[in-house]
Tab-separated table of C-alpha atoms in Angstrom:
chain	number	residue	atom	x	y	z
A	246	MET	CA	83.143	62.334	157.207
A	247	GLY	CA	86.427	60.743	157.043
A	248	LEU	CA	89.100	60.714	154.455
A	249	LEU	CA	88.170	59.633	150.975
A	250	THR	CA	90.125	57.051	148.548
A	251	ILE	CA	91.673	58.241	145.506
A	252	GLY	CA	88.779	56.637	143.539
A	253	THR	CA	85.954	58.043	145.599
A	254	PHE	CA	87.745	61.724	145.385
A	255	ALA	CA	88.363	61.344	141.909
A	256	LYS	CA	84.699	60.486	141.105
A	257	ALA	CA	83.464	63.716	143.157
A	258	SER	CA	86.033	66.081	141.804
A	259	ARG	CA	85.568	64.963	138.215
A	260	LEU	CA	89.467	64.436	137.894
A	261	SER	CA	90.916	61.063	136.908
A	262	PRO	CA	93.177	59.171	139.561
A	263	LYS	CA	96.030	59.627	136.747
A	264	ALA	CA	95.473	63.422	136.940
A	265	LEU	CA	95.447	63.230	140.793
A	266	ARG	CA	98.728	61.437	140.945
A	267	LEU	CA	100.311	64.024	138.550
A	268	TYR	CA	98.811	66.906	140.657
A	269	ASP	CA	100.283	65.296	143.619
A	270	GLU	CA	103.680	65.184	142.071
A	271	LEU	CA	103.429	68.868	141.142
A	272	GLY	CA	102.299	69.906	144.603
A	273	LEU	CA	99.150	71.335	143.092
A	274	LEU	CA	96.997	69.176	144.724
A	275	PRO	CA	98.651	66.886	147.457
A	276	PRO	CA	96.571	64.408	149.461
A	277	ALA	CA	95.790	64.831	152.822
A	278	ARG	CA	97.484	61.745	153.850
A	279	VAL	CA	99.292	58.717	152.294
A	280	ASP	CA	99.036	55.229	153.724
A	281	PRO	CA	102.423	54.340	154.913
A	282	VAL	CA	101.984	50.578	154.275
A	283	THR	CA	100.030	50.445	150.914
A	284	GLY	CA	101.023	53.946	149.567
A	285	TYR	CA	97.260	54.852	148.900
A	286	ARG	CA	96.420	58.396	148.489
A	287	LEU	CA	93.765	59.714	150.771
A	288	TYR	CA	91.982	63.156	150.457
A	289	ALA	CA	89.978	65.387	152.679
A	290	PRO	CA	86.330	66.373	151.795
A	291	GLU	CA	87.355	70.065	152.333
A	292	GLN	CA	89.782	69.489	149.324
A	293	LEU	CA	87.047	69.026	146.920
A	294	ASP	CA	86.446	72.718	146.265
A	295	ARG	CA	90.068	73.115	145.207
A	296	ALA	CA	90.081	69.779	142.923
A	297	ARG	CA	86.987	71.011	141.299
A	298	LEU	CA	88.538	74.354	140.575
A	299	VAL	CA	91.500	72.786	139.107
A	300	ALA	CA	89.149	70.525	136.848
A	301	TRP	CA	87.262	73.492	135.691
A	302	LEU	CA	90.343	75.439	134.927
A	303	ARG	CA	92.006	72.705	132.886
A	304	ARG	CA	88.916	72.246	130.869
A	305	LEU	CA	89.294	76.003	130.053
A	306	GLY	CA	92.843	74.912	128.883
A	307	MET	CA	94.789	76.840	131.444
A	308	PRO	CA	98.284	75.598	131.979
A	309	LEU	CA	99.285	73.923	134.923
A	310	ALA	CA	101.664	76.652	136.115
A	311	ARG	CA	99.103	79.282	136.018
A	312	ILE	CA	96.439	77.061	137.780
A	313	GLN	CA	98.915	76.586	140.549
A	314	HIS	CA	99.001	80.632	140.705
A	315	VAL	CA	95.381	80.819	140.669
A	316	CYS	CA	94.813	78.413	143.539
A	317	THR	CA	97.001	80.739	145.702
A	318	LEU	CA	94.651	83.633	145.053
A	319	ASP	CA	91.517	85.015	147.068
A	320	ALA	CA	88.551	84.543	145.128
A	321	ALA	CA	88.370	88.129	143.657
A	322	ALA	CA	91.972	87.845	142.431
A	323	ALA	CA	91.376	84.465	141.013
A	324	ALA	CA	88.346	85.683	139.020
A	325	GLN	CA	90.541	88.543	137.624
A	326	GLU	CA	93.065	85.999	136.546
A	327	VAL	CA	90.660	83.935	134.767
A	328	ARG	CA	89.304	86.897	132.952
A	329	ALA	CA	92.487	87.684	131.821
A	330	PHE	CA	93.507	84.416	130.767
A	331	TRP	CA	90.062	84.076	128.622
A	332	ALA	CA	90.712	87.456	127.108
A	333	GLN	CA	93.899	86.194	125.796
A	334	VAL	CA	92.443	83.011	124.630
A	335	GLU	CA	89.982	84.907	122.767
A	336	ALA	CA	92.388	87.247	121.284
A	337	ASP	CA	94.694	84.078	120.185
A	338	THR	CA	91.404	82.629	118.672
A	339	ALA	CA	90.390	85.575	116.897
A	340	ALA	CA	94.110	85.772	115.414
A	341	ARG	CA	93.787	82.001	114.219
A	342	ARG	CA	90.587	82.999	112.739
A	343	ASP	CA	91.892	85.781	110.544
A	344	LEU	CA	94.888	83.691	109.583
A	345	ALA	CA	92.660	80.906	108.510
A	346	ALA	CA	90.729	83.717	106.443
A	347	PHE	CA	93.736	84.799	104.959
A	348	LEU	CA	94.851	81.475	103.924
A	349	VAL	CA	91.425	80.618	102.326
A	350	ASP	CA	91.525	83.818	100.551
A	351	HIS	CA	95.246	83.476	99.760
A	352	LEU	CA	94.750	79.884	98.397
A	353	SER	CA	91.764	80.699	96.568
A	354	ARG	CA	93.247	83.109	94.092
A	355	LYS	CA	95.264	82.574	90.959
A	356	ASP	CA	98.675	83.830	90.988
A	357	PRO	CA	98.460	87.526	89.972
A	358	ALA	CA	101.719	87.270	88.197
A	359	MET	CA	99.895	84.677	85.980
A	360	THR	CA	96.790	87.025	85.473
A	361	PRO	CA	97.353	89.967	83.083
A	362	ILE	CA	96.141	92.961	84.580
A	363	THR	CA	94.248	95.091	82.234
A	364	ARG	CA	94.699	98.248	83.962
A	365	PRO	CA	98.162	98.702	85.780
A	366	LEU	CA	97.759	100.469	89.108
A	367	GLU	CA	100.023	102.415	91.359
A	368	ILE	CA	99.553	104.197	94.615
A	369	ARG	CA	99.793	107.834	95.274
A	370	TYR	CA	100.534	108.551	99.122
A	371	ALA	CA	101.513	110.771	101.827
A	372	ALA	CA	102.296	110.299	105.456
A	373	LEU	CA	102.449	112.815	108.304
A	374	SER	CA	103.214	112.589	111.961
A	375	ASP	CA	102.338	115.145	114.769
A	376	THR	CA	103.258	115.339	118.296
A	377	GLY	CA	99.764	116.837	119.369
A	378	LEU	CA	98.944	119.401	121.837
A	379	VAL	CA	99.572	117.598	125.294
A	380	ARG	CA	102.508	115.126	124.743
A	381	GLU	CA	106.166	116.311	124.991
A	382	SER	CA	107.378	113.840	122.663
A	383	ASN	CA	106.159	111.655	119.544
A	384	GLN	CA	106.397	108.109	119.937
A	385	ASP	CA	104.602	107.547	116.599
A	386	THR	CA	106.108	106.525	113.340
A	387	ALA	CA	104.494	106.961	109.855
A	388	TYR	CA	105.877	105.834	106.775
A	389	ALA	CA	104.572	105.770	102.996
A	390	GLY	CA	106.548	104.341	100.205
A	391	SER	CA	105.739	103.058	96.726
A	392	ARG	CA	105.141	99.555	97.881
A	393	LEU	CA	104.896	99.999	101.914
A	394	LEU	CA	102.447	102.125	104.066
A	395	ALA	CA	102.792	101.878	107.867
A	396	VAL	CA	101.981	103.427	111.041
A	397	ALA	CA	103.171	102.524	114.614
A	398	ASP	CA	102.086	103.957	117.892
A	399	GLY	CA	104.802	103.059	120.573
A	400	PHE	CA	104.303	103.179	123.972
A	401	GLY	CA	106.547	103.127	127.323
A	402	ALA	CA	109.771	104.600	128.022
A	403	GLY	CA	111.070	103.023	124.889
A	404	GLY	CA	107.969	103.489	122.509
A	405	ALA	CA	109.395	105.792	119.867
A	406	ALA	CA	112.557	103.613	119.535
A	407	ALA	CA	109.920	100.345	119.443
A	408	GLY	CA	107.796	101.817	116.865
A	409	ALA	CA	110.545	103.109	114.540
A	410	ALA	CA	112.391	99.697	114.645
A	411	ALA	CA	109.308	98.047	113.843
A	412	VAL	CA	108.656	99.949	110.716
A	413	ASP	CA	112.445	100.151	109.682
A	414	VAL	CA	112.011	96.185	109.414
A	415	LEU	CA	109.246	96.358	107.347
A	416	LYS	CA	110.813	98.751	104.974
A	417	ARG	CA	112.786	96.103	103.749
A	418	LEU	CA	109.865	94.845	102.029
A	419	GLU	CA	110.050	97.843	99.703
A	420	THR	CA	113.155	96.468	97.883
A	421	ASP	CA	112.423	92.774	98.402
A	422	ASN	CA	110.971	91.027	95.532
A	423	VAL	CA	108.215	89.099	96.728
A	424	PRO	CA	106.219	86.584	94.559
A	425	ALA	CA	102.436	86.638	95.118
A	426	GLY	CA	102.923	82.949	96.222
A	427	SER	CA	105.443	84.083	98.872
A	428	LEU	CA	103.625	86.957	100.329
A	429	LEU	CA	101.960	85.343	103.328
A	430	ASN	CA	105.527	83.945	104.552
A	431	ALA	CA	107.177	87.359	103.686
A	432	LEU	CA	104.778	89.187	105.956
A	433	GLU	CA	105.116	86.518	108.647
A	434	ASP	CA	108.796	86.746	108.551
A	435	ALA	CA	108.773	90.532	108.611
A	436	VAL	CA	106.483	90.697	111.725
A	437	GLU	CA	108.749	88.056	113.538
A	438	GLN	CA	111.842	90.203	112.677
A	439	ALA	CA	110.015	93.519	113.852
A	440	GLY	CA	108.925	91.556	117.100
A	441	ARG	CA	112.814	90.861	117.444
A	442	ALA	CA	113.618	94.591	116.538
A	443	VAL	CA	111.256	95.664	119.453
A	444	ARG	CA	112.590	93.075	122.040
A	445	GLY	CA	116.049	94.363	121.010
A	446	VAL	CA	114.962	97.700	122.324
A	447	ALA	CA	113.553	96.155	125.336
A	448	GLY	CA	116.988	94.760	125.911
A	449	ALA	CA	118.779	98.033	125.886
A	450	GLY	CA	118.173	98.679	129.524
A	451	LEU	CA	114.342	98.800	129.712
A	452	SER	CA	111.857	96.142	131.226
A	453	SER	CA	109.797	94.385	128.823
A	454	GLN	CA	106.640	96.312	130.141
A	455	GLU	CA	108.320	99.361	129.452
A	456	VAL	CA	108.542	98.677	125.469
A	457	GLY	CA	106.000	98.215	122.982
A	458	THR	CA	104.263	99.390	119.800
A	459	THR	CA	101.254	98.814	117.605
A	460	LEU	CA	101.920	98.034	113.894
A	461	THR	CA	99.527	98.840	110.956
A	462	ALA	CA	100.759	98.302	107.465
A	463	MET	CA	100.096	97.785	103.986
A	464	LEU	CA	102.113	96.036	101.188
A	465	TRP	CA	101.296	96.870	97.953
A	466	THR	CA	101.693	93.995	95.375
A	467	GLY	CA	100.488	95.682	91.997
A	468	SER	CA	96.701	94.597	92.033
A	469	GLN	CA	96.352	93.840	95.890
A	470	LEU	CA	97.184	95.307	99.292
A	471	ALA	CA	98.258	92.915	101.805
A	472	LEU	CA	97.407	94.261	105.510
A	473	VAL	CA	99.186	93.449	108.614
A	474	HIS	CA	97.554	94.567	111.904
A	475	ILE	CA	98.529	94.130	115.666
A	476	GLY	CA	97.069	96.828	118.439
A	477	ASP	CA	94.602	99.795	118.097
A	478	SER	CA	96.104	101.875	115.181
A	479	ARG	CA	93.547	101.453	112.272
A	480	ALA	CA	93.389	101.039	108.469
A	481	TYR	CA	90.224	102.419	106.761
A	482	LEU	CA	89.111	102.257	103.151
A	483	LEU	CA	87.120	104.865	101.245
A	484	ARG	CA	85.476	103.065	98.273
A	485	ALA	CA	82.724	104.598	96.214
A	486	GLY	CA	81.831	107.246	98.614
A	487	GLU	CA	81.560	104.714	101.562
A	488	LEU	CA	84.078	104.583	104.566
A	489	PHE	CA	84.773	101.216	105.836
A	490	ARG	CA	87.150	100.253	108.782
A	491	ILE	CA	89.065	97.107	107.912
A	492	THR	CA	91.065	96.653	111.201
A	493	HIS	CA	89.867	95.151	114.529
A	494	ASP	CA	91.079	97.009	117.649
A	495	HIS	CA	93.052	94.707	119.833
A	496	THR	CA	91.962	96.113	123.063
A	497	VAL	CA	90.140	94.945	126.231
A	498	VAL	CA	87.271	97.345	125.468
A	499	GLN	CA	86.684	96.125	121.910
A	500	SER	CA	86.835	92.573	123.161
A	501	MET	CA	83.891	93.677	125.626
A	502	VAL	CA	82.067	95.326	122.651
A	503	ASP	CA	82.478	91.827	120.838
A	504	GLU	CA	81.114	90.006	123.755
A	505	GLY	CA	78.110	92.330	124.165
A	506	ARG	CA	79.238	93.629	127.537
A	507	LEU	CA	79.625	96.807	126.436
A	508	SER	CA	77.861	99.193	123.600
A	509	PRO	CA	80.243	100.924	120.807
A	510	GLU	CA	78.845	104.162	122.280
A	511	GLU	CA	80.056	103.165	125.908
A	512	ALA	CA	83.391	101.963	124.516
A	513	VAL	CA	84.266	105.587	123.246
A	514	SER	CA	84.346	107.031	126.668
A	515	HIS	CA	85.550	103.781	128.512
A	516	PRO	CA	88.463	104.549	130.965
A	517	GLN	CA	90.253	101.526	129.585
A	518	ARG	CA	89.533	102.122	126.160
A	519	SER	CA	93.374	102.168	125.272
A	520	LEU	CA	94.283	99.261	127.355
A	521	LEU	CA	95.732	96.846	124.574
A	522	ILE	CA	95.554	92.951	124.494
A	523	ARG	CA	97.711	92.432	121.573
A	524	ALA	CA	100.882	94.472	120.506
A	525	LEU	CA	104.224	93.910	119.581
A	526	SER	CA	106.307	94.161	122.884
A	527	GLY	CA	109.269	93.076	124.886
A	528	ASP	CA	107.186	90.260	126.419
A	529	ALA	CA	106.580	87.527	123.878
A	530	GLU	CA	105.536	87.069	119.998
A	531	VAL	CA	102.135	87.536	118.917
A	532	THR	CA	100.378	86.732	115.732
A	533	PRO	CA	99.199	89.663	113.474
A	534	ASP	CA	95.951	89.794	111.766
A	535	MET	CA	96.693	89.367	107.936
A	536	ARG	CA	94.271	89.947	105.025
A	537	LEU	CA	94.364	90.604	101.306
A	538	HIS	CA	92.418	93.381	99.503
A	539	ASP	CA	92.012	93.670	95.868
A	540	ALA	CA	92.767	97.176	94.798
A	541	ARG	CA	90.537	98.947	92.691
A	542	GLN	CA	91.173	102.229	90.738
A	543	GLY	CA	89.867	105.076	92.854
A	544	ASP	CA	90.039	103.365	96.414
A	545	ARG	CA	91.609	105.624	98.953
A	546	TYR	CA	93.196	103.952	102.294
A	547	LEU	CA	94.177	105.526	105.523
A	548	LEU	CA	96.239	104.387	108.185
A	549	CYS	CA	96.344	106.156	111.320
A	550	SER	CA	97.234	105.745	115.033
A	551	ASP	CA	94.565	106.161	117.838
A	552	GLY	CA	95.439	109.644	118.044
A	553	LEU	CA	93.088	110.351	115.230
A	554	SER	CA	90.516	107.543	115.796
A	555	SER	CA	89.921	108.248	119.626
A	556	VAL	CA	89.117	111.995	119.093
A	557	VAL	CA	87.700	112.427	115.676
A	558	PRO	CA	84.539	110.556	114.634
A	559	ASP	CA	84.281	108.450	111.953
A	560	GLU	CA	81.975	110.721	110.132
A	561	GLU	CA	84.423	113.577	110.290
A	562	ILE	CA	87.235	111.270	109.000
A	563	HIS	CA	85.102	110.322	106.304
A	564	ARG	CA	84.067	113.904	105.293
A	565	ALA	CA	87.593	115.018	105.189
A	566	LEU	CA	88.797	111.828	103.155
A	567	ALA	CA	85.978	112.380	100.710
A	568	ALA	CA	86.310	116.240	100.041
A	569	ILE	CA	90.295	116.643	99.781
A	570	GLY	CA	91.668	115.174	96.516
A	571	ASP	CA	95.462	115.312	97.283
A	572	PRO	CA	96.757	112.904	99.694
A	573	GLU	CA	99.511	115.538	101.438
A	574	GLN	CA	96.504	117.998	101.914
A	575	ALA	CA	94.421	115.010	103.387
A	576	VAL	CA	96.770	114.002	105.837
A	577	ARG	CA	97.320	117.656	106.867
A	578	GLU	CA	93.676	118.040	107.573
A	579	LEU	CA	93.335	115.112	109.451
A	580	ILE	CA	96.092	115.862	111.777
A	581	ALA	CA	94.418	119.494	112.141
A	582	LEU	CA	91.054	117.729	113.054
A	583	ALA	CA	92.696	115.781	115.920
A	584	ASN	CA	94.428	118.966	117.244
A	585	ARG	CA	91.243	120.895	117.042
A	586	SER	CA	89.615	118.195	119.317
A	587	GLY	CA	92.495	118.853	121.762
A	588	GLY	CA	95.483	116.957	120.297
A	589	PRO	CA	95.590	114.715	123.489
A	590	ASP	CA	97.922	112.117	121.992
A	591	ASN	CA	100.371	111.890	119.187
A	592	VAL	CA	98.692	111.544	115.955
A	593	SER	CA	99.872	110.061	112.771
A	594	CYS	CA	98.197	109.468	109.250
A	595	VAL	CA	98.847	107.602	106.145
A	596	VAL	CA	96.904	108.256	102.960
A	597	ALA	CA	97.003	106.431	99.624
A	598	ASP	CA	95.107	106.479	96.611
A	599	VAL	CA	94.903	103.657	94.038
A	600	MET	CA	95.066	105.001	90.569
A	601	GLU	CA	95.980	104.047	86.873
A	602	LEU	CA	99.654	103.929	86.201
A	603	ARG	CA	100.736	107.235	84.651
A	604	SER	CA	102.471	106.963	81.105
A	605	GLY	CA	106.157	106.784	81.469
A	606	HIS	CA	106.338	104.925	84.712
């Protein structure tokens, strides 16, 4: 078979002539020959496989620069690159879905400042972090205050500094008087500033791959708790005797569970169970999960790093939270449970109880 005209090649490859001209200019899909008189582009039949791959990748929404890279790889490496790209697309979609849910929830509510609260509430809290039994240093940060609860699990050479920097930024929300109507913007700004703080740590002589942290935090608004979450630290709610996990792990393994390619039981022992697809790092900005939770008297919240959740089953966490009344004793028992299970990682816990405001406060 001889060379194909651009029209014939476009039809066979399902790429428009306009797209083919652009890909020629970019060096992504140059024609086999350009007629010196007419300037017509002519393509070889053996170029169809590459052209069809480009068309498929464009339908996935892959940027042209990344398509150029994929086209230089062998089949196995190209497949891995497509898999990685799609995992990121799904993570971004999940983030937008959570943000949409937050907005619907946020806009559907009346301003709490305009609604009289019959029973003023407060939180009683405790935070504790432990190195564990294997690691030489502690890269976790745990914080609890009258308005902010936070856990960050740093990773890489600058992990401890990254986690501390992210939580330090959020601590400013403790003293800021955030109106209910500005809650979303305040949280978004705080996470952006936390990301910049982490990238600042990365700029201090470390590569971007060496610095990162998870971040799970809740901001107390008087009648609600606003949740911000990135990574695989977790938040749980104990309500009316039942334990609910209210965060979703941003890990490769969790995405495989979501897609039905892995069972929850298989995920527990998967060798890549700690591989994150979303975190605050030196690489780029990320979109956090954000939600609002109506607080009820008697609720108990737990924030923890994966040093607890990866080694202590939810049933044991449930038992400890339900059995121990004092938050300080509860965090000590949870960390003891992790260490009795081998303590392979740093472990951090924050426990907060929602209770009626005591007289005199």
